[in-house]
CSV table of C-alpha atoms in Angstrom, one decimal:
chain,number,residue,atom,x,y,z
A,280,MET,CA,54.5,-27.5,20.5
A,281,LYS,CA,53.9,-24.4,22.6
A,282,HIS,CA,55.3,-24.3,26.5
A,283,ILE,CA,55.8,-28.3,26.2
A,284,PHE,CA,57.7,-28.2,29.5
A,285,LEU,CA,55.0,-26.5,31.4
A,286,LYS,CA,52.2,-29.8,30.2
A,287,LEU,CA,54.6,-32.3,31.1
A,288,VAL,CA,55.3,-30.2,34.4
A,289,ILE,CA,52.3,-29.9,35.0
A,290,ALA,CA,51.6,-34.0,34.2
A,291,ILE,CA,53.3,-35.6,35.9
A,292,PHE,CA,53.1,-33.3,38.8
A,293,SER,CA,49.6,-34.6,38.4
A,294,LEU,CA,49.9,-37.9,38.0
A,295,ILE,CA,52.6,-38.3,41.7
A,296,THR,CA,50.1,-35.8,43.5
A,297,VAL,CA,47.1,-38.8,42.4
A,298,SER,CA,49.3,-41.4,42.9
A,299,PHE,CA,50.3,-40.2,46.1
A,300,ALA,CA,46.4,-39.6,47.1
A,301,LEU,CA,45.7,-43.2,46.2
A,302,LEU,CA,48.6,-45.4,47.4
A,303,ILE,CA,50.3,-44.1,50.6
A,304,PRO,CA,48.8,-46.4,53.6
A,305,ILE,CA,46.6,-45.5,56.1
A,306,VAL,CA,47.8,-46.6,59.6
A,307,THR,CA,47.7,-46.6,63.4
A,308,SER,CA,50.2,-44.9,64.5
A,309,PRO,CA,52.3,-43.5,61.2
A,310,LYS,CA,56.1,-42.9,61.6
A,311,THR,CA,57.0,-41.8,57.9
A,312,PHE,CA,56.5,-39.3,55.8
A,313,PHE,CA,54.6,-42.1,53.3
A,314,GLU,CA,52.0,-42.9,55.9
A,315,PHE,CA,48.7,-42.0,56.6
A,316,PRO,CA,47.3,-40.9,60.0
A,317,ILE,CA,43.4,-42.8,61.0
A,318,ILE,CA,41.3,-40.1,61.1
A,319,PRO,CA,38.4,-41.9,63.7
A,320,THR,CA,35.0,-42.3,61.6
A,321,LEU,CA,36.9,-41.9,58.1
A,322,GLU,CA,39.3,-44.3,57.9
A,323,GLU,CA,40.5,-45.4,53.9
A,324,LYS,CA,37.5,-43.3,53.6
A,325,ALA,CA,39.6,-39.8,54.2
A,326,ARG,CA,41.1,-40.8,51.0
A,327,ASN,CA,38.3,-39.0,48.8
A,328,ILE,CA,39.1,-35.7,50.8
A,329,PHE,CA,41.7,-35.4,48.0
A,330,PHE,CA,38.8,-35.3,45.1
A,331,HIS,CA,36.3,-34.1,46.1
A,332,VAL,CA,37.2,-30.9,47.6
A,333,PRO,CA,39.1,-30.4,44.7
A,334,MET,CA,35.9,-30.8,42.3
A,335,ALA,CA,34.2,-28.7,44.5
A,336,TRP,CA,36.2,-25.7,44.7
A,337,ILE,CA,36.9,-26.6,40.9
A,338,SER,CA,33.7,-26.0,40.2
A,339,VAL,CA,33.5,-22.6,42.5
A,340,ILE,CA,36.7,-21.1,40.6
A,341,ALA,CA,35.2,-21.7,37.5
A,342,PHE,CA,32.1,-19.9,37.6
A,343,PHE,CA,34.1,-17.2,39.0
A,344,THR,CA,36.1,-17.9,36.2
A,345,SER,CA,33.1,-17.6,33.3
A,346,VAL,CA,32.6,-14.3,35.9
A,347,PHE,CA,35.4,-12.6,35.1
A,348,TYR,CA,35.5,-13.2,31.5
A,349,SER,CA,31.5,-11.5,31.2
A,350,ILE,CA,33.0,-8.9,33.6
A,351,LYS,CA,35.6,-8.7,30.7
A,352,TYR,CA,33.2,-9.3,27.9
A,353,LEU,CA,30.9,-6.3,28.6
A,354,ILE,CA,33.7,-4.6,28.7
A,355,LYS,CA,35.6,-5.2,25.7
A,356,LYS,CA,33.0,-6.6,23.7
A,357,ASP,CA,35.6,-9.7,23.3
A,358,GLU,CA,33.3,-12.3,21.0
A,359,VAL,CA,36.4,-14.7,22.8
A,360,ASP,CA,35.6,-13.1,26.4
A,361,ASP,CA,32.4,-15.4,25.5
A,362,ILE,CA,33.7,-18.3,24.1
A,363,LYS,CA,36.0,-18.0,27.2
A,364,SER,CA,32.7,-17.4,29.5
A,365,SER,CA,30.8,-20.4,28.0
A,366,SER,CA,33.3,-23.3,28.0
A,367,ALA,CA,34.8,-22.3,32.0
A,368,ALA,CA,30.7,-22.7,32.7
A,369,ASN,CA,31.0,-26.5,30.4
A,370,LEU,CA,33.7,-27.5,32.2
A,371,GLY,CA,32.3,-26.0,35.9
A,372,PHE,CA,29.1,-28.3,35.2
A,373,ILE,CA,31.1,-31.3,34.5
A,374,PHE,CA,33.6,-30.7,38.1
A,375,CYS,CA,30.4,-29.6,39.7
A,376,VAL,CA,28.6,-32.8,38.4
A,377,LEU,CA,32.0,-34.9,39.6
A,378,ALA,CA,31.7,-32.3,43.2
A,379,THR,CA,28.5,-34.1,43.8
A,380,ILE,CA,28.5,-37.3,42.6
A,381,THR,CA,31.9,-38.1,45.2
A,382,GLY,CA,30.2,-36.6,48.1
A,383,ALA,CA,26.9,-38.5,47.4
A,384,ILE,CA,29.3,-41.3,47.9
A,385,TRP,CA,30.9,-40.2,50.9
A,386,ALA,CA,28.4,-39.5,52.3
A,387,ARG,CA,26.7,-42.6,51.8
A,388,PHE,CA,29.1,-44.9,53.8
A,389,ASN,CA,30.0,-41.7,56.3
A,390,TRP,CA,26.1,-40.3,57.2
A,391,GLY,CA,24.3,-43.2,55.7
A,392,GLU,CA,22.4,-41.1,52.6
A,393,PHE,CA,23.8,-40.7,49.3
A,394,TRP,CA,21.4,-37.4,50.2
A,395,ASN,CA,21.1,-35.6,53.5
A,396,TRP,CA,20.3,-31.6,52.3
A,397,ASP,CA,23.2,-31.1,53.9
A,398,PRO,CA,24.0,-27.3,54.2
A,399,ARG,CA,26.7,-27.9,51.5
A,400,GLN,CA,24.8,-30.9,50.2
A,401,THR,CA,22.4,-28.1,48.9
A,402,SER,CA,24.9,-25.0,47.9
A,403,ILE,CA,26.6,-27.9,45.4
A,404,PHE,CA,22.7,-28.6,43.9
A,405,ILE,CA,22.2,-24.8,44.0
A,406,LEU,CA,25.6,-24.5,42.0
A,407,LEU,CA,24.2,-27.0,39.3
A,408,LEU,CA,20.4,-25.0,39.2
A,409,ILE,CA,23.1,-22.4,38.1
A,410,TYR,CA,24.6,-24.0,35.3
A,411,GLY,CA,21.9,-25.9,34.3
A,412,ALA,CA,20.1,-22.0,34.2
A,413,TYR,CA,23.1,-21.0,32.6
A,414,PHE,CA,23.1,-22.9,29.4
A,415,VAL,CA,19.4,-22.7,28.8
A,416,LEU,CA,19.6,-19.3,28.8
A,417,ARG,CA,21.8,-19.3,26.4
A,418,SER,CA,20.6,-21.7,24.0
A,419,ALA,CA,17.5,-19.9,24.4
A,420,ILE,CA,18.5,-16.7,22.0
A,421,ASP,CA,19.5,-17.4,18.8
A,422,GLU,CA,22.3,-14.1,17.8
A,423,ASP,CA,25.4,-14.6,18.7
A,424,GLU,CA,26.1,-11.1,20.6
A,425,LYS,CA,22.9,-10.5,21.8
A,426,ARG,CA,23.5,-14.2,23.5
A,427,ALA,CA,26.5,-13.3,24.9
A,428,LYS,CA,26.1,-10.3,26.0
A,429,ILE,CA,22.9,-11.5,27.7
A,430,SER,CA,24.4,-14.6,29.8
A,431,ALA,CA,26.9,-12.7,31.0
A,432,VAL,CA,24.7,-10.7,32.8
A,433,TYR,CA,23.5,-13.8,33.6
A,434,SER,CA,26.7,-15.2,35.1
A,435,ILE,CA,27.5,-11.6,37.0
A,436,ILE,CA,24.2,-11.5,38.8
A,437,SER,CA,24.8,-15.7,39.3
A,438,GLY,CA,27.8,-14.9,40.2
A,439,LEU,CA,26.8,-12.3,43.2
A,440,THR,CA,24.5,-15.4,44.9
A,441,VAL,CA,27.3,-17.6,45.3
A,442,PRO,CA,29.2,-16.6,47.9
A,443,PHE,CA,25.9,-16.5,49.9
A,444,PHE,CA,25.5,-20.6,49.8
A,445,VAL,CA,28.7,-21.7,49.8
A,446,PHE,CA,30.5,-19.6,51.9
A,447,VAL,CA,28.0,-18.0,54.1
A,448,MET,CA,25.1,-20.3,54.7
A,449,PRO,CA,27.1,-23.7,55.1
A,450,ARG,CA,28.6,-22.2,57.9
A,451,ILE,CA,26.1,-20.1,59.7
A,452,MET,CA,23.5,-23.6,58.8
A,453,THR,CA,23.4,-27.3,61.4
A,454,GLY,CA,24.8,-29.3,59.1
A,455,LEU,CA,27.6,-32.5,58.5
A,456,HIS,CA,30.0,-31.1,57.1
A,457,PRO,CA,33.2,-29.9,59.0
A,458,GLY,CA,33.0,-26.6,60.1
A,459,SER,CA,28.7,-26.5,60.2
A,460,LEU,CA,26.7,-24.1,63.2
A,461,GLY,CA,27.5,-26.4,66.2
A,462,ASP,CA,30.9,-29.1,64.8
A,463,ALA,CA,32.3,-29.2,67.9
A,464,SER,CA,35.9,-30.3,66.0
A,465,GLY,CA,37.1,-27.3,64.5
A,466,LYS,CA,35.8,-23.7,62.8
A,467,GLY,CA,36.0,-24.0,59.9
A,468,PRO,CA,36.2,-27.4,57.3
A,469,LEU,CA,37.8,-30.5,57.5
A,470,PHE,CA,41.2,-29.4,55.6
A,471,GLU,CA,41.2,-26.1,59.1
A,472,ALA,CA,40.7,-28.0,61.3
A,473,LYS,CA,43.5,-29.8,63.8
A,474,ALA,CA,42.2,-33.3,62.0
A,475,MET,CA,43.9,-33.3,59.5
A,476,ALA,CA,48.1,-34.2,60.0
A,477,THR,CA,50.5,-32.1,58.4
A,478,ASN,CA,51.5,-34.4,55.1
A,479,MET,CA,47.9,-35.0,54.5
A,480,ARG,CA,47.4,-31.9,54.4
A,481,ILE,CA,50.4,-31.1,51.6
A,482,ILE,CA,49.1,-33.8,49.7
A,483,PHE,CA,45.7,-32.7,50.1
A,484,TYR,CA,46.8,-28.7,48.8
A,485,LEU,CA,49.2,-31.2,46.7
A,486,SER,CA,45.8,-32.3,45.1
A,487,VAL,CA,44.0,-28.8,44.5
A,488,LEU,CA,47.2,-27.5,43.4
A,489,SER,CA,47.3,-30.1,40.1
A,490,PHE,CA,43.6,-30.5,40.2
A,491,THR,CA,43.5,-26.5,39.4
A,492,MET,CA,46.4,-26.4,36.8
A,493,ILE,CA,44.5,-29.4,34.7
A,494,TYR,CA,41.3,-27.7,35.2
A,495,PHE,CA,43.2,-24.4,33.5
A,496,TRP,CA,45.3,-26.6,30.8
A,497,ILE,CA,41.1,-27.6,29.3
A,498,LEU,CA,40.2,-24.5,29.4
A,499,ASN,CA,42.9,-23.3,27.6
A,500,LEU,CA,42.0,-25.9,25.4
A,501,LYS,CA,38.7,-26.3,25.1
A,502,ALA,CA,38.2,-22.5,24.3
A,503,ARG,CA,41.1,-22.3,21.3
A,504,VAL,CA,39.1,-25.3,19.7
A,505,GLU,CA,36.0,-22.9,19.8
A,506,VAL,CA,37.7,-20.3,19.2
A,507,LEU,CA,38.9,-22.3,15.4
A,508,TYR,CA,35.5,-23.4,15.2
A,509,MET,CA,34.4,-19.9,15.0
A,510,LYS,CA,36.9,-19.1,12.7
A,511,ASN,CA,36.3,-21.7,10.2
A,512,PHE,CA,32.2,-20.8,10.6
A,513,GLU,CA,32.7,-17.1,10.1
A,514,ASN,CA,35.3,-18.5,6.5
A,515,LYS,CA,32.5,-20.6,5.4
A,516,ASN,CA,30.3,-18.2,5.4
B,37,MET,CA,12.6,10.9,40.5
B,38,SER,CA,9.8,12.1,38.8
B,39,PHE,CA,10.6,9.8,35.3
B,40,VAL,CA,10.5,6.7,37.9
B,41,PHE,CA,7.2,7.8,38.8
B,42,TYR,CA,5.7,8.6,35.0
B,43,VAL,CA,7.1,4.7,34.3
B,44,PHE,CA,5.3,4.0,37.6
B,45,LYS,CA,2.1,5.9,36.4
B,46,LYS,CA,1.7,4.5,33.5
B,47,ASP,CA,2.7,0.3,33.7
B,48,PHE,CA,0.2,1.1,36.6
B,49,HIS,CA,-2.5,2.2,34.9
B,50,SER,CA,-1.8,0.4,31.8
B,51,GLU,CA,-2.1,-2.3,34.1
B,52,LEU,CA,-5.6,-1.3,35.8
B,53,ARG,CA,-7.0,-1.2,32.4
B,54,ASN,CA,-6.4,-5.7,31.7
B,55,ARG,CA,-5.9,-6.1,34.7
B,56,TYR,CA,-4.0,-9.4,34.0
B,57,SER,CA,-1.0,-9.7,36.1
B,58,ILE,CA,-3.4,-9.1,39.1
B,59,ASN,CA,-5.9,-11.3,37.9
B,60,SER,CA,-4.1,-14.6,36.8
B,61,LEU,CA,-2.0,-13.3,40.3
B,62,LEU,CA,-4.4,-14.3,41.9
B,63,MET,CA,-6.3,-16.6,40.2
B,64,PHE,CA,-3.0,-18.8,41.3
B,65,VAL,CA,-2.8,-17.6,44.9
B,66,MET,CA,-6.2,-20.1,44.2
B,67,ILE,CA,-5.4,-22.8,42.9
B,68,THR,CA,-2.6,-23.7,44.8
B,69,ILE,CA,-3.5,-22.6,48.3
B,70,SER,CA,-6.8,-25.4,47.5
B,71,ILE,CA,-4.5,-27.3,46.4
B,72,VAL,CA,-2.8,-27.5,49.8
B,73,LEU,CA,-5.9,-27.9,51.4
B,74,PHE,CA,-6.4,-30.5,49.2
B,75,GLY,CA,-3.4,-32.8,50.6
B,76,ILE,CA,-3.8,-31.5,54.3
B,77,VAL,CA,-8.3,-32.1,54.2
B,78,SER,CA,-8.0,-34.1,57.7
B,79,GLU,CA,-5.0,-34.2,59.0
B,80,THR,CA,-3.2,-32.1,61.5
B,81,SER,CA,-0.6,-30.7,59.6
B,82,ASP,CA,2.6,-28.9,61.4
B,83,SER,CA,3.1,-25.5,61.4
B,84,LEU,CA,6.6,-26.2,60.5
B,85,VAL,CA,6.0,-27.7,57.5
B,86,LEU,CA,3.2,-25.3,56.1
B,87,SER,CA,5.6,-22.3,56.8
B,88,GLY,CA,7.9,-24.0,53.7
B,89,VAL,CA,4.7,-24.7,51.8
B,90,LEU,CA,3.6,-20.5,52.3
B,91,TRP,CA,6.8,-19.7,50.5
B,92,ILE,CA,5.9,-22.5,47.8
B,93,VAL,CA,2.9,-20.3,47.0
B,94,ILE,CA,4.4,-17.5,47.2
B,95,PHE,CA,7.5,-18.4,44.5
B,96,PHE,CA,5.3,-19.9,42.5
B,97,SER,CA,2.5,-17.2,42.2
B,98,SER,CA,5.0,-14.5,41.5
B,99,MET,CA,6.6,-16.4,39.0
B,100,THR,CA,2.6,-16.6,36.8
B,101,GLY,CA,2.7,-12.4,37.3
B,102,LEU,CA,5.8,-10.8,37.2
B,103,SER,CA,7.8,-11.1,34.2
B,104,ARG,CA,4.7,-9.2,32.0
B,105,SER,CA,6.3,-6.3,33.3
B,106,PHE,CA,9.1,-6.2,30.3
B,107,VAL,CA,7.6,-8.9,28.2
B,108,ASN,CA,4.6,-7.1,27.3
B,109,GLU,CA,6.7,-4.0,26.6
B,110,GLU,CA,8.5,-6.3,23.8
B,111,GLU,CA,5.6,-8.3,22.9
B,112,LYS,CA,3.3,-4.7,22.1
B,113,GLY,CA,6.6,-3.5,20.6
B,114,THR,CA,6.9,-0.5,23.5
B,115,THR,CA,10.4,-1.1,24.1
B,116,LEU,CA,11.3,1.7,21.5
B,117,PHE,CA,9.9,4.0,22.6
B,118,LEU,CA,10.6,3.5,26.2
B,119,GLN,CA,14.0,3.3,25.2
B,120,LEU,CA,14.2,7.0,24.0
B,121,ASN,CA,12.1,7.8,26.1
B,122,SER,CA,13.5,7.7,29.7
B,123,LYS,CA,16.4,6.3,31.3
B,124,PRO,CA,17.4,2.7,32.1
B,125,LEU,CA,17.5,3.6,35.8
B,126,HIS,CA,14.4,5.1,36.1
B,127,VAL,CA,12.4,1.8,33.2
B,128,PHE,CA,13.9,-0.3,35.6
B,129,LEU,CA,13.2,1.5,38.9
B,130,GLY,CA,9.7,2.1,37.4
B,131,LYS,CA,9.0,-1.3,37.1
B,132,PHE,CA,9.8,-2.8,40.7
B,133,LEU,CA,8.3,0.0,41.7
B,134,LEU,CA,4.9,-1.6,40.1
B,135,ASN,CA,6.0,-5.2,40.7
B,136,ILE,CA,6.7,-4.3,44.7
B,137,LEU,CA,3.0,-2.8,45.0
B,138,LEU,CA,2.0,-6.5,43.2
B,139,MET,CA,3.4,-8.5,45.0
B,140,LEU,CA,2.7,-6.6,48.5
B,141,PHE,CA,-0.7,-6.8,47.8
B,142,ILE,CA,-1.0,-10.1,46.2
B,143,ASN,CA,0.7,-11.5,49.5
B,144,CYS,CA,-1.2,-10.2,52.1
B,145,VAL,CA,-4.4,-11.9,50.6
B,146,THR,CA,-2.3,-15.2,50.2
B,147,ILE,CA,-1.3,-14.9,53.8
B,148,LEU,CA,-5.5,-13.7,55.0
B,149,LEU,CA,-6.5,-16.2,52.5
B,150,TYR,CA,-3.8,-18.7,54.0
B,151,PHE,CA,-5.0,-18.4,58.2
B,152,PHE,CA,-8.2,-18.4,57.4
B,153,PHE,CA,-8.5,-21.6,55.5
B,154,VAL,CA,-4.9,-23.4,57.0
B,155,SER,CA,-5.9,-23.2,60.5
B,156,ASP,CA,-2.9,-25.5,61.6
B,157,PHE,CA,-0.8,-22.3,60.9
B,158,GLN,CA,-0.9,-20.2,63.6
B,159,VAL,CA,1.9,-17.5,64.7
B,160,LYS,CA,3.7,-16.8,67.8
B,161,ASN,CA,6.1,-14.0,66.3
B,162,PHE,CA,3.6,-11.8,64.7
B,163,SER,CA,7.3,-8.8,64.5
B,164,ILE,CA,9.2,-11.6,62.9
B,165,PHE,CA,6.4,-12.8,60.3
B,166,PHE,CA,5.2,-9.8,59.4
B,167,LEU,CA,9.4,-8.7,58.6
B,168,THR,CA,10.4,-11.9,57.2
B,169,LEU,CA,7.0,-11.2,54.8
B,170,PHE,CA,7.8,-7.7,53.7
B,171,LEU,CA,11.3,-8.3,53.8
B,172,GLY,CA,10.9,-11.5,50.9
B,173,THR,CA,8.2,-9.5,49.1
B,174,PHE,CA,10.9,-7.8,48.5
B,175,SER,CA,13.3,-9.2,47.3
B,176,ILE,CA,11.7,-11.8,44.8
B,177,SER,CA,10.1,-9.0,43.3
B,178,LEU,CA,14.1,-7.3,42.7
B,179,SER,CA,15.5,-10.8,40.9
B,180,SER,CA,12.4,-11.0,39.5
B,181,THR,CA,11.8,-7.6,37.7
B,182,PHE,CA,15.5,-7.9,36.6
B,183,ILE,CA,14.8,-11.3,35.9
B,184,ALA,CA,12.0,-10.6,33.4
B,185,SER,CA,14.3,-8.1,32.0
B,186,ILE,CA,16.1,-11.1,30.5
B,187,VAL,CA,13.6,-12.9,30.0
B,188,ALA,CA,11.9,-10.5,27.5
B,189,LYS,CA,15.4,-10.6,25.3
B,190,ALA,CA,15.3,-14.4,24.4
B,191,ASN,CA,13.4,-15.6,21.5
B,192,THR,CA,11.6,-18.5,24.2
B,193,LYS,CA,10.2,-17.1,26.8
B,194,GLY,CA,7.3,-19.8,28.3
B,195,ALA,CA,9.7,-21.8,31.2
B,196,LEU,CA,12.4,-19.4,31.6
B,197,PHE,CA,11.0,-17.3,34.1
B,198,PRO,CA,11.2,-20.1,36.7
B,199,ILE,CA,14.2,-21.5,35.9
B,200,LEU,CA,16.3,-18.4,35.4
B,201,SER,CA,14.9,-17.2,38.5
B,202,PHE,CA,14.8,-20.1,40.9
B,203,PRO,CA,18.6,-20.1,41.3
B,204,ILE,CA,19.0,-16.6,41.9
B,205,LEU,CA,15.9,-16.4,44.5
B,206,ILE,CA,17.3,-19.5,46.8
B,207,PRO,CA,19.6,-18.0,49.6
B,208,ILE,CA,16.4,-15.9,49.6
B,209,PHE,CA,14.1,-18.5,50.3
B,210,ILE,CA,16.5,-20.0,52.1
B,211,SER,CA,16.2,-18.3,55.0
B,212,VAL,CA,13.2,-16.5,54.7
B,213,ILE,CA,11.5,-19.8,55.5
B,214,SER,CA,14.0,-20.4,58.4
B,215,ALA,CA,13.3,-16.6,59.7
B,216,THR,CA,8.9,-17.8,59.0
B,217,LYS,CA,9.9,-21.8,61.4
B,218,ILE,CA,11.4,-18.9,63.8
B,219,SER,CA,8.2,-16.8,63.7
B,220,VAL,CA,5.6,-20.0,64.3
B,221,GLU,CA,8.0,-21.6,67.4
B,222,GLY,CA,7.8,-18.1,68.6
B,223,LYS,CA,11.0,-18.2,69.5
B,224,SER,CA,12.3,-14.0,70.2
B,225,PHE,CA,13.3,-12.0,67.7
B,226,SER,CA,16.9,-12.4,68.4
B,227,PHE,CA,16.9,-16.0,66.7
B,228,ALA,CA,16.4,-14.7,63.2
B,229,SER,CA,18.3,-11.6,63.0
B,230,SER,CA,21.3,-14.4,60.7
B,231,ASP,CA,17.9,-14.3,58.9
B,232,PHE,CA,17.8,-10.6,58.4
B,233,GLN,CA,21.4,-9.8,58.4
B,234,ILE,CA,21.6,-12.3,54.9
B,235,LEU,CA,18.3,-10.5,53.6
B,236,ILE,CA,19.6,-7.5,53.6
B,237,SER,CA,22.6,-7.4,52.5
B,238,TYR,CA,21.3,-9.6,49.3
B,239,ILE,CA,18.8,-6.9,48.8
B,240,LEU,CA,22.0,-4.6,48.9
B,241,VAL,CA,24.1,-7.1,46.3
B,242,ILE,CA,21.4,-7.6,44.0
B,243,PHE,CA,19.4,-4.0,43.8
B,244,SER,CA,23.2,-1.6,43.7
B,245,ALA,CA,24.3,-4.8,40.9
B,246,SER,CA,21.0,-4.6,39.5
B,247,ILE,CA,21.6,-0.8,38.8
B,248,LEU,CA,25.0,-1.6,37.3
B,249,PHE,CA,23.8,-4.0,35.0
B,250,PHE,CA,20.1,-3.1,33.8
B,251,ASP,CA,21.6,-1.1,31.0
B,252,PHE,CA,23.2,-3.6,29.3
B,253,ILE,CA,19.5,-5.6,29.4
B,254,TRP,CA,17.8,-2.9,27.8
B,255,LYS,CA,19.7,-1.5,25.4
B,256,GLU,CA,20.5,-4.8,24.1
């Protein structure tokens, strides 16, 4: 029952943000704070930004948490860090799949196809591949310590290539996402451009924040469960 | 520095003795190019498409041969000897040197065969093309040398090498293919400069990371 207050705050906060994101009407001429303006060509589909972007954001954040704990493992050789690293990768994979699906659905109705090999779609696909390769590598090594060490190094090495395709390539290549090369409307992703109204932007940042908190919550739970499994296993032997 | 050369020399001689890597690489290049030729027989193909196909040939040929460098040591049980006798850095650089030599040779053969047989593939700007080829070869052999050292430690080595290499090599492939396309279109050098910047920064990042983390893998 530790941190019950914190948990309640996160739960209520996320609930409110998600219901705002789903329920606030989108009208042509917004008057109050609780009315979103219409973004041309996006309309009701604009709501997806409150879910799709946080998912993509967390799949990258999760990857970097995994890299962080990998570095920590290599320094301290503590099994718990390895568990945290692999749990972060597990969760990141789930969020990555969610980002891909929400993105693909959005792409189907805005750009006409589920998959267009836009630079950002390519980058999320590569992220999926990296997660996949990481799990394959983990399953290919039997000894615990060896597995921890080698998968930590692999996650760091692949983590070094992540900035190339998540941050560099989508901005210097032509594509469909806002912020690609040759996009007239803005110099960055949609939430940096002028297209979003202030209240939309606030809800957007709140949504990113609440999903990030949920992610760290689940990560904490998962890591603790895994540690308990490990201890249980050690006691039996 | 001379230790690097000794590791290189040892690998070079053992490669010359049985010529496994070089033969399998050459055969693989032949096989993939002939499959490409079956695919495009009596059809006119676009040079832009063929520049992507060229890198498919290079990727898969590198995936067949380059993992040998470390897997061999594990299989023959000579890892411990190397660990006792030389520093990790020297081992890595020596093996990297051999891999890059091997890949440069293989890629020269690939290019010659490709130019000779795939007549639709016409390069207009050769300076971009050869610089791309060199940087691409360099970065592919760099990453795959490091991944090979990881794969050598795993219990099941079969398909692991391409699976682990591909996500790490993707930034290279995207920029290398786009630079090759630019060379085929005959545009000026400045169009390809952003691709070269990505390649060079990638090489610097992976090179420093490999040197930093090779100790952890090698001493496992």
